[in-house]
C-alpha atoms as an extended CHARMM CRD file, in Angstrom:
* protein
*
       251  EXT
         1         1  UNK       CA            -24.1910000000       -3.6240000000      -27.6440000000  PROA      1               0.0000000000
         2         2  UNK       CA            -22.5770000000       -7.1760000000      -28.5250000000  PROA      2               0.0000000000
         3         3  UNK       CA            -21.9780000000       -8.0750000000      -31.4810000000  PROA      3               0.0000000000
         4         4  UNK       CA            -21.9680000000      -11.8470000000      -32.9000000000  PROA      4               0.0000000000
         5         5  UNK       CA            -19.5980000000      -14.6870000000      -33.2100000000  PROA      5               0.0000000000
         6         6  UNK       CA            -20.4980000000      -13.9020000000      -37.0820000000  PROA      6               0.0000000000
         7         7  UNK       CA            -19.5990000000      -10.4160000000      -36.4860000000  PROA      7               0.0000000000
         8         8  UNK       CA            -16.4910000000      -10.7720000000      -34.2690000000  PROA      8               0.0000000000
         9         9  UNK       CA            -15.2020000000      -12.9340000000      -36.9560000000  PROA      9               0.0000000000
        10        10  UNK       CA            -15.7200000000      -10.2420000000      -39.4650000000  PROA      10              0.0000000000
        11        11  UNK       CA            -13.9540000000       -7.9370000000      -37.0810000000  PROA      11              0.0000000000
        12        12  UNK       CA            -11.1350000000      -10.3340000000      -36.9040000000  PROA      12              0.0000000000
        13        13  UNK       CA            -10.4460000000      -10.7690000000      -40.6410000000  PROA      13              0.0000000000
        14        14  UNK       CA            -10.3040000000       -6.8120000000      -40.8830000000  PROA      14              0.0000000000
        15        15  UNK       CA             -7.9900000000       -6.5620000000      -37.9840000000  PROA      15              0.0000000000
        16        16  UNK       CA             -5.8340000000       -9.2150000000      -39.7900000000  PROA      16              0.0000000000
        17        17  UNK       CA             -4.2690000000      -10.1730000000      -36.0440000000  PROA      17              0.0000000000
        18        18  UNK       CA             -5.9440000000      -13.5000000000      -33.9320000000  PROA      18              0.0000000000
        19        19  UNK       CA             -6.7060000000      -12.2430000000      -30.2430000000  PROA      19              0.0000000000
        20        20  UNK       CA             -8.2540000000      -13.9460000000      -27.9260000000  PROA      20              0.0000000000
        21        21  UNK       CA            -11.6770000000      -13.7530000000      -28.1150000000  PROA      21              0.0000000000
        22        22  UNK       CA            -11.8540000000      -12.5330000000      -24.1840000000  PROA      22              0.0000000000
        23        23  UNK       CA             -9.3240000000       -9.7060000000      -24.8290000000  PROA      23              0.0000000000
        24        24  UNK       CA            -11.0430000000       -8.7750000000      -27.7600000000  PROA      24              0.0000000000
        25        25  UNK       CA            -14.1430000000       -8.5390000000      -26.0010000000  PROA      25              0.0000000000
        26        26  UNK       CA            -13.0110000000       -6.1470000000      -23.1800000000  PROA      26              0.0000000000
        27        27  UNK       CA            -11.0300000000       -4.0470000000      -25.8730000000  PROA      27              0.0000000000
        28        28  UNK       CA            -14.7590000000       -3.1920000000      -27.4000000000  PROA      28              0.0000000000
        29        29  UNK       CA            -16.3130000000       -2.3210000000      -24.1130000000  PROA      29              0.0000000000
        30        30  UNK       CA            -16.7660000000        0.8990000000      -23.5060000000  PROA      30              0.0000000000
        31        31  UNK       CA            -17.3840000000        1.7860000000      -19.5870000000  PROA      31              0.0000000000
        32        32  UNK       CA            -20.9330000000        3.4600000000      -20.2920000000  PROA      32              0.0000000000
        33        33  UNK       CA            -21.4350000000       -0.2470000000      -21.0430000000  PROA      33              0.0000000000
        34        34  UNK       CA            -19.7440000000       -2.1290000000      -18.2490000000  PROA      34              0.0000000000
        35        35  UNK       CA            -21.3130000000        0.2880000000      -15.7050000000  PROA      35              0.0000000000
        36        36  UNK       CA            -24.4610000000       -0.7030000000      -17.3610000000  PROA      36              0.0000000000
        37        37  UNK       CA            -24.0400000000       -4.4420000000      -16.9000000000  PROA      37              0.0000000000
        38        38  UNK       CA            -22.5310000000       -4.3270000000      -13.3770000000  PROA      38              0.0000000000
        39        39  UNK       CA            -18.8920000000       -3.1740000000      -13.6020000000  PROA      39              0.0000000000
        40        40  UNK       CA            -17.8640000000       -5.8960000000      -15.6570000000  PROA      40              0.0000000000
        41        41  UNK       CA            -14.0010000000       -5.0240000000      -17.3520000000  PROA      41              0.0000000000
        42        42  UNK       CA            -13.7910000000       -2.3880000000      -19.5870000000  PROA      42              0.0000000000
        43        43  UNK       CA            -11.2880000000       -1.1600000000      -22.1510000000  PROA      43              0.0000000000
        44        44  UNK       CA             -9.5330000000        1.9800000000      -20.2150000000  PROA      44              0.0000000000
        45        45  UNK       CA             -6.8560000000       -0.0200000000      -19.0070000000  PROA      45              0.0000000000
        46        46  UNK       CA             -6.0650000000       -1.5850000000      -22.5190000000  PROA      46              0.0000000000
        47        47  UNK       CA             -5.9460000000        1.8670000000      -24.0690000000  PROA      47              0.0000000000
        48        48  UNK       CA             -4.1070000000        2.6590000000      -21.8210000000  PROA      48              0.0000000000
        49        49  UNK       CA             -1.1960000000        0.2360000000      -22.7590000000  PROA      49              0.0000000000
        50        50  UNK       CA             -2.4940000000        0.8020000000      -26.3550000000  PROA      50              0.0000000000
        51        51  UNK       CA             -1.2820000000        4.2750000000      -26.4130000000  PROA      51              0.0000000000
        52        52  UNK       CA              2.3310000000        3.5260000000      -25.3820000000  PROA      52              0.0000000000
        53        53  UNK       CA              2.8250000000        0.4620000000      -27.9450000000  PROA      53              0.0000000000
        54        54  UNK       CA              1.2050000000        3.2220000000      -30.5740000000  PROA      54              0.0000000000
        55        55  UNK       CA              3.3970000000        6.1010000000      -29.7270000000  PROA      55              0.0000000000
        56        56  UNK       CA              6.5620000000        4.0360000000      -29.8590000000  PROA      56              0.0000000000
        57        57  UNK       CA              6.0230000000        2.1130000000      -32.9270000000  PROA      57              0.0000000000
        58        58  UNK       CA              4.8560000000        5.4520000000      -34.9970000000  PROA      58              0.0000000000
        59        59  UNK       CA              7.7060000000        7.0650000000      -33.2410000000  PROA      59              0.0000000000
        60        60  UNK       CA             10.7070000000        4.4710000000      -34.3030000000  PROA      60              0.0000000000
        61        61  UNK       CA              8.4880000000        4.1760000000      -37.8240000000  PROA      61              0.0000000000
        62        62  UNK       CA              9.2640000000        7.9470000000      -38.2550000000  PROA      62              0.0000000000
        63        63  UNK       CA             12.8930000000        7.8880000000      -37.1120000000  PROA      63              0.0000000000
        64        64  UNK       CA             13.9680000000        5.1890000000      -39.4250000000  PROA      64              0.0000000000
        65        65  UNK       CA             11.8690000000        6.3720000000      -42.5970000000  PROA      65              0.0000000000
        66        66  UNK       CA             12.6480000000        9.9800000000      -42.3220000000  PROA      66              0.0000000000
        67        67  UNK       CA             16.6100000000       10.4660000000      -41.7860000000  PROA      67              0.0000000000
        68        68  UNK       CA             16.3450000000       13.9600000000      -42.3790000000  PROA      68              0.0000000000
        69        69  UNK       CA             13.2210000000       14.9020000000      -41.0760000000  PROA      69              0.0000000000
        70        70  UNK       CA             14.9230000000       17.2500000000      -37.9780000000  PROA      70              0.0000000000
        71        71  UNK       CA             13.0480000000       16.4660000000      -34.1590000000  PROA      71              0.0000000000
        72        72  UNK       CA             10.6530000000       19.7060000000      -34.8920000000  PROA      72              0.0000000000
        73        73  UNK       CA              8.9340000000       17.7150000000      -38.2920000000  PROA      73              0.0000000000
        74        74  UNK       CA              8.9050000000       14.2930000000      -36.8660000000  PROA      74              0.0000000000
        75        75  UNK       CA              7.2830000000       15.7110000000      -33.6710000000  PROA      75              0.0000000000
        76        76  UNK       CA              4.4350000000       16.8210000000      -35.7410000000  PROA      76              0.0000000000
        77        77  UNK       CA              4.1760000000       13.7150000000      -38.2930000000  PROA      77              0.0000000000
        78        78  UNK       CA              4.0430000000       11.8030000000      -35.0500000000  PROA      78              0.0000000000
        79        79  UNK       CA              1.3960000000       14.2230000000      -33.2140000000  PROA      79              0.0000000000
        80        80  UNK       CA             -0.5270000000       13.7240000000      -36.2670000000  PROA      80              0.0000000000
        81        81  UNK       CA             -0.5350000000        9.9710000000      -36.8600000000  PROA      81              0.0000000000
        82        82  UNK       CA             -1.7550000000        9.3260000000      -33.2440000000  PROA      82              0.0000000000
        83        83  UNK       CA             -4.2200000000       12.3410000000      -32.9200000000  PROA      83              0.0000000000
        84        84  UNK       CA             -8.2790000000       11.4730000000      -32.1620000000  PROA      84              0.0000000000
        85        85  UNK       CA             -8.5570000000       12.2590000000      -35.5880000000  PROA      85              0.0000000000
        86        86  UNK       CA             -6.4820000000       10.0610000000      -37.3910000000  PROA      86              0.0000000000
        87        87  UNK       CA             -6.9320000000        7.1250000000      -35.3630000000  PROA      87              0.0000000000
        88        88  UNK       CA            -10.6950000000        7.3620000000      -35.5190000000  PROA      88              0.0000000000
        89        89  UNK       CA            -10.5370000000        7.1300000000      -39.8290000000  PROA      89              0.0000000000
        90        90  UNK       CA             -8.4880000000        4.1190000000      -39.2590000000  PROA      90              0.0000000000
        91        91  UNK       CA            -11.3720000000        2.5950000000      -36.6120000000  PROA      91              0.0000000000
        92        92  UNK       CA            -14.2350000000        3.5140000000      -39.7360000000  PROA      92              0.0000000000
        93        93  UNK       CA            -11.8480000000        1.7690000000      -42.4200000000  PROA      93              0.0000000000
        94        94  UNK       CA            -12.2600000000       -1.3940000000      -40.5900000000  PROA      94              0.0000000000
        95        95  UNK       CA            -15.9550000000       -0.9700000000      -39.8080000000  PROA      95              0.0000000000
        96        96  UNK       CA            -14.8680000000       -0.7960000000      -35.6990000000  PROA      96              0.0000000000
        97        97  UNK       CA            -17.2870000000        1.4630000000      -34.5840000000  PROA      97              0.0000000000
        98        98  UNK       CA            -20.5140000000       -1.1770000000      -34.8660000000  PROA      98              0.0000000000
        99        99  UNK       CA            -18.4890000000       -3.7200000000      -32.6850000000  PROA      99              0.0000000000
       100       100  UNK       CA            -18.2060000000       -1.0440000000      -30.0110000000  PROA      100             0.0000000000
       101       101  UNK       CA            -20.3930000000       -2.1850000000      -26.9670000000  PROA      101             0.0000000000
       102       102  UNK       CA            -21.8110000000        1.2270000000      -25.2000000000  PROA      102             0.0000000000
       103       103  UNK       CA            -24.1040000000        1.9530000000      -22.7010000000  PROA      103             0.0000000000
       104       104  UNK       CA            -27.6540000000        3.0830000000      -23.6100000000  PROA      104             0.0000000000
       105       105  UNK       CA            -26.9770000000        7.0190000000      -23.4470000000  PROA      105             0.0000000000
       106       106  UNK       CA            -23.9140000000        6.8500000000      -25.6890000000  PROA      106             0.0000000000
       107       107  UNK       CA            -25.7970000000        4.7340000000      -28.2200000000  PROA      107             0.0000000000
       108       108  UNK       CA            -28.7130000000        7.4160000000      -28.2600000000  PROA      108             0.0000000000
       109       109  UNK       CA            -25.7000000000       10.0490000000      -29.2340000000  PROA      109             0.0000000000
       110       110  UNK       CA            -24.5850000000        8.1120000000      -31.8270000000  PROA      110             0.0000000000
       111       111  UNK       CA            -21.6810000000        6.8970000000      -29.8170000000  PROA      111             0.0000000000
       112       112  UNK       CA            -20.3590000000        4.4710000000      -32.5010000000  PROA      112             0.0000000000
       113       113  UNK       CA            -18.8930000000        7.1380000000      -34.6120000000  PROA      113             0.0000000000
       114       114  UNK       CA            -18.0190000000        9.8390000000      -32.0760000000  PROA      114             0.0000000000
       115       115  UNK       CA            -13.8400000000       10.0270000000      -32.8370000000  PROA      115             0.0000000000
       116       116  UNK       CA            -13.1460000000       10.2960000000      -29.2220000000  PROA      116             0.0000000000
       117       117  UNK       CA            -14.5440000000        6.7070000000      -28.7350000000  PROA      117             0.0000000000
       118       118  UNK       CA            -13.5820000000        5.3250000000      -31.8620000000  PROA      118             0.0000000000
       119       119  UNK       CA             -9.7080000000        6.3820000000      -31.6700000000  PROA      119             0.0000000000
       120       120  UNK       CA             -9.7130000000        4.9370000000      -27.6040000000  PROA      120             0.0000000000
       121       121  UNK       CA            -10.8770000000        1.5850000000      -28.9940000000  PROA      121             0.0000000000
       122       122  UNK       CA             -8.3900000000        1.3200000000      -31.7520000000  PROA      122             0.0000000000
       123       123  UNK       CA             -5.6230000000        2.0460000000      -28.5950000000  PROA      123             0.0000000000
       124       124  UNK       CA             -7.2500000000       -0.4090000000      -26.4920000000  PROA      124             0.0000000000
       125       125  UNK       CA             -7.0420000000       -3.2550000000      -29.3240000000  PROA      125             0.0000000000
       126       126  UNK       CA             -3.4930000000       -2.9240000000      -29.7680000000  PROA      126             0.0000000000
       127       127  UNK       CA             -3.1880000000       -2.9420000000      -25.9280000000  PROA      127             0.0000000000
       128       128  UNK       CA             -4.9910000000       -6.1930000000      -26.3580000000  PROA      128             0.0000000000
       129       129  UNK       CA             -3.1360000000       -7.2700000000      -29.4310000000  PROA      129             0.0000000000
       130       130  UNK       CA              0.4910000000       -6.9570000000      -27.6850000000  PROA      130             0.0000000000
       131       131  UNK       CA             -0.8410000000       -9.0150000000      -24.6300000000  PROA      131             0.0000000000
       132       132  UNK       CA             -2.2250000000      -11.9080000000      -26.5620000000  PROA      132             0.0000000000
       133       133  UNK       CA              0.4180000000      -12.1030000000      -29.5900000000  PROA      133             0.0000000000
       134       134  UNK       CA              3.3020000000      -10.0470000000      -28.2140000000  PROA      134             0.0000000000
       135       135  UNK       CA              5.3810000000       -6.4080000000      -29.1470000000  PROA      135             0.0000000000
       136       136  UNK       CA              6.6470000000       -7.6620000000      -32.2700000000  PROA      136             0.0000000000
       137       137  UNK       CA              3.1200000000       -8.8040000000      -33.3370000000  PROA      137             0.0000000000
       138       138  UNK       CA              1.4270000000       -5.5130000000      -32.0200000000  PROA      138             0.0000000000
       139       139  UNK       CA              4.0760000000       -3.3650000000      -33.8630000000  PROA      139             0.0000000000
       140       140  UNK       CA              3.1300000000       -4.7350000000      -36.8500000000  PROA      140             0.0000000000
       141       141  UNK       CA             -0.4530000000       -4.6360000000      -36.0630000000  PROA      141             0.0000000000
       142       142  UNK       CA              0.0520000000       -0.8120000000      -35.5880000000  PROA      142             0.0000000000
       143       143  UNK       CA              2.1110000000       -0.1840000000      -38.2150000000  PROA      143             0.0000000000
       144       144  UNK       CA             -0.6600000000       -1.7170000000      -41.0260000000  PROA      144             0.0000000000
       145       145  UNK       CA             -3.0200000000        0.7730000000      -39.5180000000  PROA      145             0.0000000000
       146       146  UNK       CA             -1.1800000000        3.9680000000      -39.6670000000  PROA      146             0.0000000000
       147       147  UNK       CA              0.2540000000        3.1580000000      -43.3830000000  PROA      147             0.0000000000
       148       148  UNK       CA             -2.9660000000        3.7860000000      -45.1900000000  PROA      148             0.0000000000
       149       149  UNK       CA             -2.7430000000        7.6210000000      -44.2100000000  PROA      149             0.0000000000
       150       150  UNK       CA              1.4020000000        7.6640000000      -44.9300000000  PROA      150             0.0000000000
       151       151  UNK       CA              0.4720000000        6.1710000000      -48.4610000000  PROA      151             0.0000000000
       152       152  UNK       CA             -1.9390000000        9.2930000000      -49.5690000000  PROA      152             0.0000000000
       153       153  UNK       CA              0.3200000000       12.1680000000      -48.3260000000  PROA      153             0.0000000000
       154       154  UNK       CA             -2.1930000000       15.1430000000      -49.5360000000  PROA      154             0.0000000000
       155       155  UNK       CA             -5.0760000000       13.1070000000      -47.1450000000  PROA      155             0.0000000000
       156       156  UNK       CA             -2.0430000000       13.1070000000      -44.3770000000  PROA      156             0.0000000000
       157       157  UNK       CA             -1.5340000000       16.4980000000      -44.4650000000  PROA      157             0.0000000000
       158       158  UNK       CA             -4.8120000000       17.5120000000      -43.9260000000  PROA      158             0.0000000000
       159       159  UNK       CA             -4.8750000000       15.0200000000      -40.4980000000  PROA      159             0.0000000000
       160       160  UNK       CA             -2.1650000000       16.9260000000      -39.4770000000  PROA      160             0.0000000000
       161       161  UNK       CA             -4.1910000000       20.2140000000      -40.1530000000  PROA      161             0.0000000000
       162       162  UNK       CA             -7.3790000000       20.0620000000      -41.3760000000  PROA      162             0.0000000000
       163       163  UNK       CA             -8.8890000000       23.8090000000      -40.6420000000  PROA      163             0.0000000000
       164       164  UNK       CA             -5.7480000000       25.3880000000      -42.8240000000  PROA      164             0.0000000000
       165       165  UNK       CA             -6.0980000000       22.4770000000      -45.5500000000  PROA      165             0.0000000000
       166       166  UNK       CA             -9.6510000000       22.9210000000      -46.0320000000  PROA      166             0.0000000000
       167       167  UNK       CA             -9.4190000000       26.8050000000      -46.4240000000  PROA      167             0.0000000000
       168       168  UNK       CA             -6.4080000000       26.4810000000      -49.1190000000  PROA      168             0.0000000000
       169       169  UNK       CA             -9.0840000000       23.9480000000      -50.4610000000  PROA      169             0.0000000000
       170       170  UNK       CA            -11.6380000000       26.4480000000      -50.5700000000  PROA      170             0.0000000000
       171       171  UNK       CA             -9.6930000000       29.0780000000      -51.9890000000  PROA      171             0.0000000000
       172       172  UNK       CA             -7.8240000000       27.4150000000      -54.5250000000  PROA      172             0.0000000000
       173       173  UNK       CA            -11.9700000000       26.1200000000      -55.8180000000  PROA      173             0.0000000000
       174       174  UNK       CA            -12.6610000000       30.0310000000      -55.6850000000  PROA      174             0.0000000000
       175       175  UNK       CA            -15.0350000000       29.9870000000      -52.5850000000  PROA      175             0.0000000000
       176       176  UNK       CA            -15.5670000000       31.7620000000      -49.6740000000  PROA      176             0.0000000000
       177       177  UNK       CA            -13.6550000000       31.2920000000      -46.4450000000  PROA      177             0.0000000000
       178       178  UNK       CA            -15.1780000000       28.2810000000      -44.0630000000  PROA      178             0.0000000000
       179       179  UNK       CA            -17.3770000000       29.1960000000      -41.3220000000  PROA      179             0.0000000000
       180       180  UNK       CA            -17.4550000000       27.1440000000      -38.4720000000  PROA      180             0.0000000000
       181       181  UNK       CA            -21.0270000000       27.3430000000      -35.9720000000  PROA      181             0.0000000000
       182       182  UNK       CA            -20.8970000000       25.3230000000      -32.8590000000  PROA      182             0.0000000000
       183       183  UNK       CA            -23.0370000000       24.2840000000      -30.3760000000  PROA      183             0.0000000000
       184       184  UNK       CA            -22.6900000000       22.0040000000      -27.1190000000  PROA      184             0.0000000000
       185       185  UNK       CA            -24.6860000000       19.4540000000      -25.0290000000  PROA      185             0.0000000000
       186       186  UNK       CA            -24.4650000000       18.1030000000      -21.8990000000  PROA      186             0.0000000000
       187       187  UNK       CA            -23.3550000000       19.3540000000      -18.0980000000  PROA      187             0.0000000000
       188       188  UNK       CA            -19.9500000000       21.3840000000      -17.7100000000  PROA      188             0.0000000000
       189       189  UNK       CA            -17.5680000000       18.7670000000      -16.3670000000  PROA      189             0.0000000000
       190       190  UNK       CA            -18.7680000000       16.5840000000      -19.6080000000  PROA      190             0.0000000000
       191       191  UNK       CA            -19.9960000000       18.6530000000      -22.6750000000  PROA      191             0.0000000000
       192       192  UNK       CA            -20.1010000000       17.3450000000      -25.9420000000  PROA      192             0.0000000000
       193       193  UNK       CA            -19.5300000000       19.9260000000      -29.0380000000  PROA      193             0.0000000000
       194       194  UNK       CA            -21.0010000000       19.8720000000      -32.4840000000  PROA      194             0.0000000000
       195       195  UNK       CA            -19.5250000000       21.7110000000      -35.3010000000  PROA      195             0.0000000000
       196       196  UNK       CA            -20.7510000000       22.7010000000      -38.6660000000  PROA      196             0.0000000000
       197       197  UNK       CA            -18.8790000000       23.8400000000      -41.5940000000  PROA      197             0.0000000000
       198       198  UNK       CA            -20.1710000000       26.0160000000      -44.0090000000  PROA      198             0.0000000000
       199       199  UNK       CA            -18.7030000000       27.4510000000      -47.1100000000  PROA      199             0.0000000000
       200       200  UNK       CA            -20.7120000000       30.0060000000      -49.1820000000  PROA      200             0.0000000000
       201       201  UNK       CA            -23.9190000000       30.1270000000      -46.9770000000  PROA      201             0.0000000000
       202       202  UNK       CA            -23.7340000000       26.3480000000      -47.1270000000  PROA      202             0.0000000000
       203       203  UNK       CA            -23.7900000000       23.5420000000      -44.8560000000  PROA      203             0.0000000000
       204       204  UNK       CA            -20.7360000000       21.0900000000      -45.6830000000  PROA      204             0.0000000000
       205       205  UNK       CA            -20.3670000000       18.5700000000      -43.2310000000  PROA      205             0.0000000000
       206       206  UNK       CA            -20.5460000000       18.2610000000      -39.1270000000  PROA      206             0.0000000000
       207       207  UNK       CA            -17.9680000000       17.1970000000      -36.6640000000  PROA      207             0.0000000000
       208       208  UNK       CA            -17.9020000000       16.3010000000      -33.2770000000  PROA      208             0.0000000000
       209       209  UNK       CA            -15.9710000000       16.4000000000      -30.1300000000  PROA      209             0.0000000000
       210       210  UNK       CA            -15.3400000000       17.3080000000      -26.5480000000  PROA      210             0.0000000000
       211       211  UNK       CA            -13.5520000000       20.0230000000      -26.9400000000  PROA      211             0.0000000000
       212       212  UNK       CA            -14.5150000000       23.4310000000      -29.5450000000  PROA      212             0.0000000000
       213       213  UNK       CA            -11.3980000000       22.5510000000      -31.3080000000  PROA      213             0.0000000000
       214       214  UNK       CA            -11.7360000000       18.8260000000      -31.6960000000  PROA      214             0.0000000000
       215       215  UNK       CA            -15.1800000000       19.3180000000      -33.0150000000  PROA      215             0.0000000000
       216       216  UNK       CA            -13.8800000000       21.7910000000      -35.7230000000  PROA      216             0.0000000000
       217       217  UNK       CA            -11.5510000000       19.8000000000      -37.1640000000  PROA      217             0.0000000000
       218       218  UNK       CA            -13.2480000000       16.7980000000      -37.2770000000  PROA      218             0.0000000000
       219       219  UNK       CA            -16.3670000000       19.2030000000      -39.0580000000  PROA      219             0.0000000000
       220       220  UNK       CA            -12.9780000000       20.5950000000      -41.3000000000  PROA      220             0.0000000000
       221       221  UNK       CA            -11.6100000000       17.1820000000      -42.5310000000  PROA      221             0.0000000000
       222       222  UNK       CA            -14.7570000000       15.9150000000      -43.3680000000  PROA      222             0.0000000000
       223       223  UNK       CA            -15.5650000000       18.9430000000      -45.5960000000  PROA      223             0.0000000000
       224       224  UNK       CA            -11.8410000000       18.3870000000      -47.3120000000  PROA      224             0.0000000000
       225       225  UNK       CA            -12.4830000000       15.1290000000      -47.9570000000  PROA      225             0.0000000000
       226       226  UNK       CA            -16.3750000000       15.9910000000      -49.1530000000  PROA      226             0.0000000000
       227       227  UNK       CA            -14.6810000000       19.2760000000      -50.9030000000  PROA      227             0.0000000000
       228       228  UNK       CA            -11.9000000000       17.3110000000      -53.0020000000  PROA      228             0.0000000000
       229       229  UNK       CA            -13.9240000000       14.4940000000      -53.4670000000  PROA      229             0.0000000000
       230       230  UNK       CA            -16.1080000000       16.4310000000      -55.5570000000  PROA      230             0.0000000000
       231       231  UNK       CA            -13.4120000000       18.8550000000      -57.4340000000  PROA      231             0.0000000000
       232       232  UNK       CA            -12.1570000000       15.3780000000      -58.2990000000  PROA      232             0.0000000000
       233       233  UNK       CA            -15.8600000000       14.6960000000      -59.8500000000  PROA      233             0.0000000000
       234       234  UNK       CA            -15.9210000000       17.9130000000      -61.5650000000  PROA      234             0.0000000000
       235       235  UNK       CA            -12.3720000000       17.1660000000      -62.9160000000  PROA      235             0.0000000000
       236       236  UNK       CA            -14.3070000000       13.7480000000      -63.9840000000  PROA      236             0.0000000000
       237       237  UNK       CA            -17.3180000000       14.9530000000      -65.5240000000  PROA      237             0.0000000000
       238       238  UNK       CA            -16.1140000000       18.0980000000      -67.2250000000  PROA      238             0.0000000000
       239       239  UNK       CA            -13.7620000000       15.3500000000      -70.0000000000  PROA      239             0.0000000000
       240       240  UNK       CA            -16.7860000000       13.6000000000      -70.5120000000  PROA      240             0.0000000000
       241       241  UNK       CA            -19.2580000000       16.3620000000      -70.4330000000  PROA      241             0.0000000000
       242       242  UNK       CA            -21.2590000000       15.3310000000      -67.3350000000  PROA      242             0.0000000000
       243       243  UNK       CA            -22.7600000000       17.7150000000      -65.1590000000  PROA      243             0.0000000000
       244       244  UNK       CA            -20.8090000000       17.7400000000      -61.6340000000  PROA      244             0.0000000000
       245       245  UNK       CA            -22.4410000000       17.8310000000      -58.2610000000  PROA      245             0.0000000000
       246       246  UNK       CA            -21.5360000000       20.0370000000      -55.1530000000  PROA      246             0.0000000000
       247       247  UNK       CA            -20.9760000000       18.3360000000      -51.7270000000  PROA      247             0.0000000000
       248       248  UNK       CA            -24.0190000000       17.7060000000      -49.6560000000  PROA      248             0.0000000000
       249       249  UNK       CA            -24.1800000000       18.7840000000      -45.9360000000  PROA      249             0.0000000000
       250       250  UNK       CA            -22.7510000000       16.3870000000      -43.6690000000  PROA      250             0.0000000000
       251       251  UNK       CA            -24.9670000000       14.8240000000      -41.0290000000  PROA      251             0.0000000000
């Protein structure tokens, strides 16, 4: 799946960082899609390099910002701001996941907006951003990424852990305990899982993953987010005397 010079450009003014456009392309390709198109480069080695530059700017980030945050707390800040989870909401807040190029099987999965292969493409671009503009460049680059999720701390806290979040959601909205159904696709050495979330006999919102665990928290943060979205709405509507909605099932 290639996108245009239109679209690249588009891509480009979200990133906010010039790469070349030959790094940028191999950054996007996934290697369902080189395999596809006979073993041309793909991104693995980029994300690759992309997780290192991550880890260490987060990690430095953390250090300097939190002086008394002990080893134990900036472990798990850090564990959180470069989980699947987290970087895969940054990909979708820059509208990565249509500039991904896949083979034909992961586009018939919806491939674009599995986490798994959105948060390796946001590591492979800053691999590709620190060979093209250099660490000082990519740091940055990182850095204006991450910041959106430091910025809201309530949303941060439920990247770090979304199952417990969206429970103490759920109870504090006087409803029932989440209840998490999963399924799974695919042969052993490669399954796929699919979680819903339910609360009250009701389907919230999907997630998923290849692992159980993955699946359920990405099913869990998208019900917080659906969850306090609308006990924000209710909030909302009740000084103005609208009627509030309830959250509609994810897809």
């Amino acid at each position: 799946m290639s996108g245009t010079n239109a679209s690249r450009a588009d891509l480009a003014r979200a990133l906010g960082v010039d790469v070349s456009p030959a790094l940028l392309e191999q950054a996007l390709t996934h290697r369902s899609f080189a395999y596809e198109n006979g073993g041309i480069p793909h991104n693995e080695r980029l994300e690759f390099l992309g997780d290192s530059i991550l880890g260490q700017a987060v990690t430095v980030m953390l250090y300097r910002e939190n002086p008394t945050l002990d080893e134990g707390d900036l472990a798990k800040r850090r564990a959180s701001l470069v989980s699947t989870l987290a970087l895969a909401e940054v990909a979708r807040s820059i509208g990565l996941g249509s500039h991904i190029r896949l083979g034909r099987g992961e586009l018939l999965t919806g491939g674009n907006d599995k986490s798994s292969i959105l948060a390796d493409t946001v590591e492979a671009v800053i691999g590709a951003v620190y060979l093209d503009a250099g660490a000082d460049d990519a740091t940055a680059f990182v850095l204006r990424l991450i910041r959106p999720l430091l910025e809201n701390p309530e949303r941060f806290g439920a990247a770090m852990d979304p199952k417990t979040s969206l429970q103490e959601l759920a109870a504090r909205l006087g409803r029932e305990a989440p209840v998490y159904t999963l399924t799974d696709t695919g042969p052993d050495h490669s399954k796929k899982f699919r979680a819903v979330v339910s609360l009250d006999s009701e389907d919230i919102a999907s997630g998923v993953g290849s692992s159980k665990k993955q699946a359920e928290m990405a099913a869990a943060l998208e019900a917080w987010t659906l969850l306090r979205t609308a006990a924000e709405s209710a909030v909302a509507t009740a000084e103005t005397g609208a009627s509030p909605s309830r959250p509609a099932a994810g897809s």
